[in-house]
PDB file of C-alpha atoms in Angstrom:
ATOM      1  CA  UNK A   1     -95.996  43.310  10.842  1.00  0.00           C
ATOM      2  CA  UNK A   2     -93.134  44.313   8.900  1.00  0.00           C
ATOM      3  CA  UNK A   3     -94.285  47.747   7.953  1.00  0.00           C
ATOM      4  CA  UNK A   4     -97.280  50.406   7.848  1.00  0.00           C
ATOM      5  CA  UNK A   5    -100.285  48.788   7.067  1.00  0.00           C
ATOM      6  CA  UNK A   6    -103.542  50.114   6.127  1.00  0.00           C
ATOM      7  CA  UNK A   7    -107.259  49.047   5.612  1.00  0.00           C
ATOM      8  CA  UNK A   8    -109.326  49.283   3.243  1.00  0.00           C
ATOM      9  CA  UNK A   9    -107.142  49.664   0.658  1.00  0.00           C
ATOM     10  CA  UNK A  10    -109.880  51.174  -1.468  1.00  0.00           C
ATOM     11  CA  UNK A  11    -113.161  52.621  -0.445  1.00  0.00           C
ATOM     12  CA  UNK A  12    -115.819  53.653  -2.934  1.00  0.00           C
ATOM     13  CA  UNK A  13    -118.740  55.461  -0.863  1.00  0.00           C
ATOM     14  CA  UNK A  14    -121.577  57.816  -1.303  1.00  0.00           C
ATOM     15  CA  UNK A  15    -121.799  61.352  -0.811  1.00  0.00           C
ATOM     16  CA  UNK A  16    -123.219  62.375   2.817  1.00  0.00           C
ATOM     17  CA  UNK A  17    -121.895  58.723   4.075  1.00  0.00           C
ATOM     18  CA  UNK A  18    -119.275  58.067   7.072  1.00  0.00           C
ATOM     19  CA  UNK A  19    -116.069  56.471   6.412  1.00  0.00           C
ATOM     20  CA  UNK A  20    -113.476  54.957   8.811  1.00  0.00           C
ATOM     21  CA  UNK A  21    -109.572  54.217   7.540  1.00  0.00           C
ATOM     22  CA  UNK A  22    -107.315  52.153   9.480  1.00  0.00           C
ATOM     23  CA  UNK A  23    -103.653  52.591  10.085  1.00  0.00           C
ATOM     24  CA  UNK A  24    -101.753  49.657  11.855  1.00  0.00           C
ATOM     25  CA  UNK A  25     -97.938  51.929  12.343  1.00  0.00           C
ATOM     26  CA  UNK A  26     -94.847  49.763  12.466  1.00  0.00           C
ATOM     27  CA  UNK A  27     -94.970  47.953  16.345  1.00  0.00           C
ATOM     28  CA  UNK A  28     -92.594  50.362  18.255  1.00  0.00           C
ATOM     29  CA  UNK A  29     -93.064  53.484  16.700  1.00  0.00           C
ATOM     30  CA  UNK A  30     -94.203  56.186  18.757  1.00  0.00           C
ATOM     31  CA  UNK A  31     -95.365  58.647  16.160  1.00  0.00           C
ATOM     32  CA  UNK A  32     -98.193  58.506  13.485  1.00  0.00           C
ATOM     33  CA  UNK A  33     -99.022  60.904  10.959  1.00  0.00           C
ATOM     34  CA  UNK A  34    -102.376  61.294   8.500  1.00  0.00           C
ATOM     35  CA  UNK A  35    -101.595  62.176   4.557  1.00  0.00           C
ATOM     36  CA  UNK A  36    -104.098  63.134   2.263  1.00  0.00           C
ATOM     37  CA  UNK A  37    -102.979  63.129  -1.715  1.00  0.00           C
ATOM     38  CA  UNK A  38    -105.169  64.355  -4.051  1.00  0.00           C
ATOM     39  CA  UNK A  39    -104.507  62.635  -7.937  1.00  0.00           C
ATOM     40  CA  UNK A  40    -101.150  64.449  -8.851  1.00  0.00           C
ATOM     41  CA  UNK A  41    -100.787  66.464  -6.010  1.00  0.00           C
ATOM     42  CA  UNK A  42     -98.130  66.141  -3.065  1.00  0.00           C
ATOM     43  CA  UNK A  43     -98.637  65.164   0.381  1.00  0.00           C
ATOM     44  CA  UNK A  44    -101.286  67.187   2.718  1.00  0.00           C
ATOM     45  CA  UNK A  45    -100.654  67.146   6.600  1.00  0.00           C
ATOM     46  CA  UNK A  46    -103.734  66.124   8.100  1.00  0.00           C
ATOM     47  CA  UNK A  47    -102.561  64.945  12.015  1.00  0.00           C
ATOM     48  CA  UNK A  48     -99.670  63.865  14.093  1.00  0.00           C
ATOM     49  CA  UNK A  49     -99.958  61.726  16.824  1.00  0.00           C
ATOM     50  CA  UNK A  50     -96.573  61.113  19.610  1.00  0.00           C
ATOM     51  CA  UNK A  51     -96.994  58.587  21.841  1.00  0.00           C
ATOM     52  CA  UNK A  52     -99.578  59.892  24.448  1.00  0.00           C
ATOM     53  CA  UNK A  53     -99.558  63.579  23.864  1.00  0.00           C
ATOM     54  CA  UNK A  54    -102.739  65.717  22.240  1.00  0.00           C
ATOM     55  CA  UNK A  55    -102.452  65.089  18.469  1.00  0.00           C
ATOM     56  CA  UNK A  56    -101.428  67.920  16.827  1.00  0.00           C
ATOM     57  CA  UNK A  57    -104.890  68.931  14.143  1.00  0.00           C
ATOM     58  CA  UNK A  58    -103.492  71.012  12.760  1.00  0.00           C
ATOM     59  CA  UNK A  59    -104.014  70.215   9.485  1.00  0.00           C
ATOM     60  CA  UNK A  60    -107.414  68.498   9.500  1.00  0.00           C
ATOM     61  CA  UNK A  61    -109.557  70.189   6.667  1.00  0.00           C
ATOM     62  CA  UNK A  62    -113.066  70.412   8.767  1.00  0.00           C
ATOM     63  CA  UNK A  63    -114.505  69.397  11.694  1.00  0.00           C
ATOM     64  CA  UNK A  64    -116.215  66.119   9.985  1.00  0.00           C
ATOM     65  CA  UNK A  65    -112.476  64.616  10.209  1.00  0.00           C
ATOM     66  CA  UNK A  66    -111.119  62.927  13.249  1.00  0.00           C
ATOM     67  CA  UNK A  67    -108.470  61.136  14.496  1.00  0.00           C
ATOM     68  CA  UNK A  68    -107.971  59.235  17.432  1.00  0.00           C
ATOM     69  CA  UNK A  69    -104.994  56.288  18.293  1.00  0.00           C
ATOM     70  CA  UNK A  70    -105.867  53.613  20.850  1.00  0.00           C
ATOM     71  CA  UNK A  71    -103.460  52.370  22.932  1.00  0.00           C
ATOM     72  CA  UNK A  72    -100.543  54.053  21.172  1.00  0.00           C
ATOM     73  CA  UNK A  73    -100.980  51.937  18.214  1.00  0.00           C
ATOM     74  CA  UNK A  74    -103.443  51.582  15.876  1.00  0.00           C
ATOM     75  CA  UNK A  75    -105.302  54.538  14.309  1.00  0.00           C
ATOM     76  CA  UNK A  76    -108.507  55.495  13.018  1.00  0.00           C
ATOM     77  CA  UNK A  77    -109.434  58.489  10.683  1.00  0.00           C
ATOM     78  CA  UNK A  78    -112.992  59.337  10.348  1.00  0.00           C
ATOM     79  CA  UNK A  79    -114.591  61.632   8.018  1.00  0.00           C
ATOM     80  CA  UNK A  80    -118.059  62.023   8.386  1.00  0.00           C
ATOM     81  CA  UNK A  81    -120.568  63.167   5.938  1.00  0.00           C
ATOM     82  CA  UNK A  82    -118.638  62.511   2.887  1.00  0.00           C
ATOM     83  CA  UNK A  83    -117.811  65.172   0.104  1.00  0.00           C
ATOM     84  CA  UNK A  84    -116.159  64.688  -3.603  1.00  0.00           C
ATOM     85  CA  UNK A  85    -113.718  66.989  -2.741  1.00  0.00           C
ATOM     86  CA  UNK A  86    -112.827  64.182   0.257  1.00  0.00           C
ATOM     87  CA  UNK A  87    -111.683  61.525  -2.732  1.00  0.00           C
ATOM     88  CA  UNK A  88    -107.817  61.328  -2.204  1.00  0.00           C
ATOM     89  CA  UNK A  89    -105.589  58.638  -1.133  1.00  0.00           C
ATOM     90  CA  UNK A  90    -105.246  58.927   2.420  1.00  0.00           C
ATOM     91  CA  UNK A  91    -102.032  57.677   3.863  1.00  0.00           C
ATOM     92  CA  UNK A  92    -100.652  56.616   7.185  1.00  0.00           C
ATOM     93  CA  UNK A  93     -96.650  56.919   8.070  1.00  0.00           C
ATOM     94  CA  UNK A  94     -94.708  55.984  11.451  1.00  0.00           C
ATOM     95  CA  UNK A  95     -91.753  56.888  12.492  1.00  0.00           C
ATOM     96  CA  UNK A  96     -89.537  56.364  15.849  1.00  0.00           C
ATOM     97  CA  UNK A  97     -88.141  59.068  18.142  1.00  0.00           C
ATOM     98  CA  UNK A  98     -89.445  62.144  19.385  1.00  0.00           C
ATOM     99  CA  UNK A  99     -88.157  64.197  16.437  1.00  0.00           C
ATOM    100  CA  UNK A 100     -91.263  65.406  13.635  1.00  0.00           C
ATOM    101  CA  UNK A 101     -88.691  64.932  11.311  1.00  0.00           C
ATOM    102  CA  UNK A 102     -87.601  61.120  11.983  1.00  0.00           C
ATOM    103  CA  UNK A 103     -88.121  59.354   8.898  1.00  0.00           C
ATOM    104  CA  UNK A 104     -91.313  57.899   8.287  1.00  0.00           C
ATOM    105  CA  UNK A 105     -92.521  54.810   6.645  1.00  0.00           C
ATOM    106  CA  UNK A 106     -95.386  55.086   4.644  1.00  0.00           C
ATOM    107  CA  UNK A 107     -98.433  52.663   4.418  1.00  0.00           C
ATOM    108  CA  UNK A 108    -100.117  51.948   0.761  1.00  0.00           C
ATOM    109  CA  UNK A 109    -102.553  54.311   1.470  1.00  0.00           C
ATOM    110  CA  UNK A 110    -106.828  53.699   1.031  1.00  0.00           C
ATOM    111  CA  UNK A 111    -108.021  55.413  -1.582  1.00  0.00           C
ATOM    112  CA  UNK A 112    -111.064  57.013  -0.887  1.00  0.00           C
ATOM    113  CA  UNK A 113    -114.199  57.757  -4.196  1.00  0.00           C
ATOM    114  CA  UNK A 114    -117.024  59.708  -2.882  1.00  0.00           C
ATOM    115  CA  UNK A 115    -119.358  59.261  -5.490  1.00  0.00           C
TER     116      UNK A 115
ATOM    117  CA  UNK B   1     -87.690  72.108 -11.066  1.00  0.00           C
ATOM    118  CA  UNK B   2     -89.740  71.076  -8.402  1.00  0.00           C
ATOM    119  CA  UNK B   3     -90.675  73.072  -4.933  1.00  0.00           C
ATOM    120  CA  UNK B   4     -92.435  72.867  -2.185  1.00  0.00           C
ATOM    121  CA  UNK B   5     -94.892  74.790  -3.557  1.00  0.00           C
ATOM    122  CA  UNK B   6     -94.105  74.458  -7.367  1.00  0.00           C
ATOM    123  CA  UNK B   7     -94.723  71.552  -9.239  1.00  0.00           C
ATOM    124  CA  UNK B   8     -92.802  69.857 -12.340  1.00  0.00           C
ATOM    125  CA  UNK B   9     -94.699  67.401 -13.767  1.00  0.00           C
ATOM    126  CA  UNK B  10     -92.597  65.080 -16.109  1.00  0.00           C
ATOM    127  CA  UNK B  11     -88.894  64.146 -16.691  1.00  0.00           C
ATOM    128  CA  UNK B  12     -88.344  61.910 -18.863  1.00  0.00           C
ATOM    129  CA  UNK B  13     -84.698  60.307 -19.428  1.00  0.00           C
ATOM    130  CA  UNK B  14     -83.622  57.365 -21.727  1.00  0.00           C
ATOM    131  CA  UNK B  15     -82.761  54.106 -19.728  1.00  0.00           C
ATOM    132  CA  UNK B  16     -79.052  54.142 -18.691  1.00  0.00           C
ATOM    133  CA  UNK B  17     -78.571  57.497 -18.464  1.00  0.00           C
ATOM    134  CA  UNK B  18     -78.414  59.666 -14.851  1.00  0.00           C
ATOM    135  CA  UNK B  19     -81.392  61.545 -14.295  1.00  0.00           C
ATOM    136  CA  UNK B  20     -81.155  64.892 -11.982  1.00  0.00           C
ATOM    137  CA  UNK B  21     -84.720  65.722  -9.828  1.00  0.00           C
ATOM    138  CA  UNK B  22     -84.228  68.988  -8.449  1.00  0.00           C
ATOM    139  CA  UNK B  23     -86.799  70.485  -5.629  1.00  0.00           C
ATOM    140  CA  UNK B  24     -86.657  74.601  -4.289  1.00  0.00           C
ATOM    141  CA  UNK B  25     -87.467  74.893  -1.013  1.00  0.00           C
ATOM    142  CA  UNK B  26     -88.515  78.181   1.039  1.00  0.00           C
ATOM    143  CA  UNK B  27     -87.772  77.513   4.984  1.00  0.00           C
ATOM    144  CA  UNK B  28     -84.170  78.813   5.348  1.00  0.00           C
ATOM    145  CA  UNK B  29     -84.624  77.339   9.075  1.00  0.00           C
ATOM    146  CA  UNK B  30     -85.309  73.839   7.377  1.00  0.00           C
ATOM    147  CA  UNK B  31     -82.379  71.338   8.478  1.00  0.00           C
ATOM    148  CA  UNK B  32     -83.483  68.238   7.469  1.00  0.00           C
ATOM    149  CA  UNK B  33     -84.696  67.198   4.076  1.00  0.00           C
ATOM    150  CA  UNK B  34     -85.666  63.730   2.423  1.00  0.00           C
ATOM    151  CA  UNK B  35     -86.494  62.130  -1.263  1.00  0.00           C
ATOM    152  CA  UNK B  36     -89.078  59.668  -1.032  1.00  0.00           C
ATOM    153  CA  UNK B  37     -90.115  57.465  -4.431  1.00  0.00           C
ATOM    154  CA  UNK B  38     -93.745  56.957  -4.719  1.00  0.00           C
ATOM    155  CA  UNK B  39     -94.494  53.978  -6.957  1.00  0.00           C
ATOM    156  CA  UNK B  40     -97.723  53.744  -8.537  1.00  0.00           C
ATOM    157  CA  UNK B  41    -100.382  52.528  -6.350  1.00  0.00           C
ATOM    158  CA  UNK B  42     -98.086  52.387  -3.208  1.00  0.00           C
ATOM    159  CA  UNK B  43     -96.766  54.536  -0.670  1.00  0.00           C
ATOM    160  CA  UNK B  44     -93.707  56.960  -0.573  1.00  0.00           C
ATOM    161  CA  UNK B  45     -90.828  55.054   0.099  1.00  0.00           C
ATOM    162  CA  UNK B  46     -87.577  56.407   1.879  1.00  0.00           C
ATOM    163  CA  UNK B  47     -84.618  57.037  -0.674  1.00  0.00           C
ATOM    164  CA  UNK B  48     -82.198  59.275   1.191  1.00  0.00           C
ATOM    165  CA  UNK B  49     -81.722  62.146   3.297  1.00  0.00           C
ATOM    166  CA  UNK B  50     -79.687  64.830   4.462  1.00  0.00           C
ATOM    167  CA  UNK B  51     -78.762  67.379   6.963  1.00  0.00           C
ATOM    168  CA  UNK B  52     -78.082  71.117   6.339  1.00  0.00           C
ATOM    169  CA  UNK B  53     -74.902  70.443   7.667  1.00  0.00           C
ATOM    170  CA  UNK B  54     -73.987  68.828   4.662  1.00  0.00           C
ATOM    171  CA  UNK B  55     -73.937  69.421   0.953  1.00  0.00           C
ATOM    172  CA  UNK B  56     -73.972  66.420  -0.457  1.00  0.00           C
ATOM    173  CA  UNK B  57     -74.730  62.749   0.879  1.00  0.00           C
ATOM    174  CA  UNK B  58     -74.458  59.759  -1.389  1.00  0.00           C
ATOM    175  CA  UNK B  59     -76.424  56.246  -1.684  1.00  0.00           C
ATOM    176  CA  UNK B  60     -76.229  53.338  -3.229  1.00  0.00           C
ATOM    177  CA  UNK B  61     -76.535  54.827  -7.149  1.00  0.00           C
ATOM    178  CA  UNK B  62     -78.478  57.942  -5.631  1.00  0.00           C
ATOM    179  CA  UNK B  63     -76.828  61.526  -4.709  1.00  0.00           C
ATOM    180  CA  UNK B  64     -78.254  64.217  -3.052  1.00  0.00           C
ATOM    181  CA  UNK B  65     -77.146  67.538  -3.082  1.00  0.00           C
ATOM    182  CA  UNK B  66     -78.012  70.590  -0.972  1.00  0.00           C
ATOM    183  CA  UNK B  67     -77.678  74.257  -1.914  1.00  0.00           C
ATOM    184  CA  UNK B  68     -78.754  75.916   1.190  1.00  0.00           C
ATOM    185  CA  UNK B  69     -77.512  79.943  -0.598  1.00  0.00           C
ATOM    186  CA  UNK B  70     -79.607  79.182  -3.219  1.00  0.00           C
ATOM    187  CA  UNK B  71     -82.015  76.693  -1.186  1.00  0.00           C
ATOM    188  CA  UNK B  72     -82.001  73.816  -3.921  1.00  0.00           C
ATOM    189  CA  UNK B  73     -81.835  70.466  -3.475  1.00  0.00           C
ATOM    190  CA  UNK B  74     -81.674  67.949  -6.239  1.00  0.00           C
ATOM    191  CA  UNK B  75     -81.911  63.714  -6.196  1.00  0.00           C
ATOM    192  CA  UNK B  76     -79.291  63.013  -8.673  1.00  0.00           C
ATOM    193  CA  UNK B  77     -79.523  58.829  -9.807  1.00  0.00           C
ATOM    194  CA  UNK B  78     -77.125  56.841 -11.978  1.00  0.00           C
ATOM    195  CA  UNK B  79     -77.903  54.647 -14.469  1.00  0.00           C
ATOM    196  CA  UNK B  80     -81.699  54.929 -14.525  1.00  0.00           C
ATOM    197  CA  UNK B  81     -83.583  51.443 -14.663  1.00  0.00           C
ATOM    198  CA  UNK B  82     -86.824  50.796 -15.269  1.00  0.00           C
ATOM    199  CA  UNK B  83     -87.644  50.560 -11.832  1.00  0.00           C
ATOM    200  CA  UNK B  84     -86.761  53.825 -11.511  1.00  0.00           C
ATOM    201  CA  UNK B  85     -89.970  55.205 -12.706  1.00  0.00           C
ATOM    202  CA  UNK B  86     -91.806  56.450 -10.092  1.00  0.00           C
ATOM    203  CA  UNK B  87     -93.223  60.172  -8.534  1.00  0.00           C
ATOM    204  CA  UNK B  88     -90.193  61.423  -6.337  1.00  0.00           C
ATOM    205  CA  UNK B  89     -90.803  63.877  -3.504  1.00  0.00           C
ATOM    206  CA  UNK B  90     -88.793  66.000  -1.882  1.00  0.00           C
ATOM    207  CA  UNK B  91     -89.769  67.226   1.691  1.00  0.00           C
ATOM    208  CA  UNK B  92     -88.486  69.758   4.348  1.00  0.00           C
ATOM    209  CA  UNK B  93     -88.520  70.094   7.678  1.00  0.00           C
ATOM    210  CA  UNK B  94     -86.978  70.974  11.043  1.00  0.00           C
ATOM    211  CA  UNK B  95     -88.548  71.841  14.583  1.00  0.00           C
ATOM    212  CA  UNK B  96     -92.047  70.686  15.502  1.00  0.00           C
ATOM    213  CA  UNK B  97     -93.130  71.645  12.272  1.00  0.00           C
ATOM    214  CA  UNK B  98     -92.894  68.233  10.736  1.00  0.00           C
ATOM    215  CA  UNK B  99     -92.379  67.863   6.889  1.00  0.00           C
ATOM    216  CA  UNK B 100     -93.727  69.502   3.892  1.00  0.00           C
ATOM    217  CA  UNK B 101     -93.693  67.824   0.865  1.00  0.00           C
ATOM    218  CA  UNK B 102     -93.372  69.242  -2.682  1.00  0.00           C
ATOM    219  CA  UNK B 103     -95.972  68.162  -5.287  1.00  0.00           C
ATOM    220  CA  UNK B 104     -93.741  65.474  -7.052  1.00  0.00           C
ATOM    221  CA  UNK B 105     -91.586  65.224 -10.218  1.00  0.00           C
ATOM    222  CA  UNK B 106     -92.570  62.132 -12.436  1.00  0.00           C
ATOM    223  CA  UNK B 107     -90.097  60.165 -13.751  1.00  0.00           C
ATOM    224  CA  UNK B 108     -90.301  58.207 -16.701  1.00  0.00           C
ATOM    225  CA  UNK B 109     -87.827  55.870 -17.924  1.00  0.00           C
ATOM    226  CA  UNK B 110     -88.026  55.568 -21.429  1.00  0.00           C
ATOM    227  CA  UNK B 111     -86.364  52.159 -23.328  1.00  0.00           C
TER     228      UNK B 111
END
């Protein structure tokens, strides 16, 4: 496709429940990065996927979140066992080059209600 | 005005007039920053960026400007339109640290 895509683009769950959000990154682009934006609040670093290296975690909240990118692609964050605090809009960006700092396209983002 | 790590909430600017975003930022070994303009219900979108080589860098009826003594960098647009309004982020970075964003400055265009 054109650009970042991302599915669903909202997801209302309940609390305890596991949820899955898809990123489809621009076809070429090596890196992939996780968002998380809370209502009003800026962009938190959640993961960072380049090409086949370990993802850097850094910035994944808890252990009930996960990442993982098959094929060097397509991307799937889980977070298992739902929480309030885990409603946000999650986004997805890709960018090309090796370079963290490569300018990244954004997806629409899913936003995420834990109810 | 904005930081990565402070947050101003509002601007508000009549339509036709230039509107100046500004954004502090705290990494003195930061060398690359970026605006991005989030729309409402979308994701940030690429406005312009610059180097810390630089001071200022201009787009098509967008400026930016870098202060690295002071560390200030401000998104400076002409001639605001309506579809100017929009949350505007500014975001840092350099190294294999990646980018950190600021909170966002909202920008309301006002008839």
């Amino acid at each position: 496709g054109a650009g970042v895509s991302q599915s669903p683009s909202n997801k209302v769950t309940e609390k305890g429940k596991d949820v899955e959000l898809r990123c489809d990154p621009i076809s070429g682009h090596t890196a992939l990065y996780w968002y998380r934006q809370s209502l009003g609040q800026g962009l938190e670093f959640l993961i960072y996927f380049q090409g086949n290296s370990a993802p850097d975690k850094s910035g994944l909240p808890s252990d009930r979140f996960s990442a993982e990118r098959t094929g060097g692609s397509v991307s799937t964050l889980t977070i298992q066992r739902t929480q309030q605090e885990d409603s946000a809009v999650y986004l997805c960006a890709s960018s090309s080059g090796t370079l963290r700092f490569n300018e990244q396209f954004f997806g629409p983002g899913t936003r995420l209600t834990v109810l | 005005g904005e930081s990565v790590g402070l947050h101003l909430p509002t601007l508000s600017v009549q339509e036709g007039d230039n509107s100046i975003i500004n954004c502090a930022y705290s990494n003195s070994a930061s060398d690359y920053f970026i605006w991005y303009k989030q729309e409402s219900g979308k994701g940030p979108q690429f406005i312009i960026d610059i180097r810390s080589n630089m001071d200022k860098r201009q787009g098509q009826r967008v400026t930016v400007l870098l202060n690295k003594t002071v560390k200030h960098l401000s998104l400076q647009i002409a001639a605001t339109q309506p579809g100017d309004s929009a949350v505007y982020f500014c975001a840092e970075g350099g190294g294999a640290d990646g980018l950190t964003f600021g909170k966002g400055t909202h920008l309301i265009i006002q008839p």
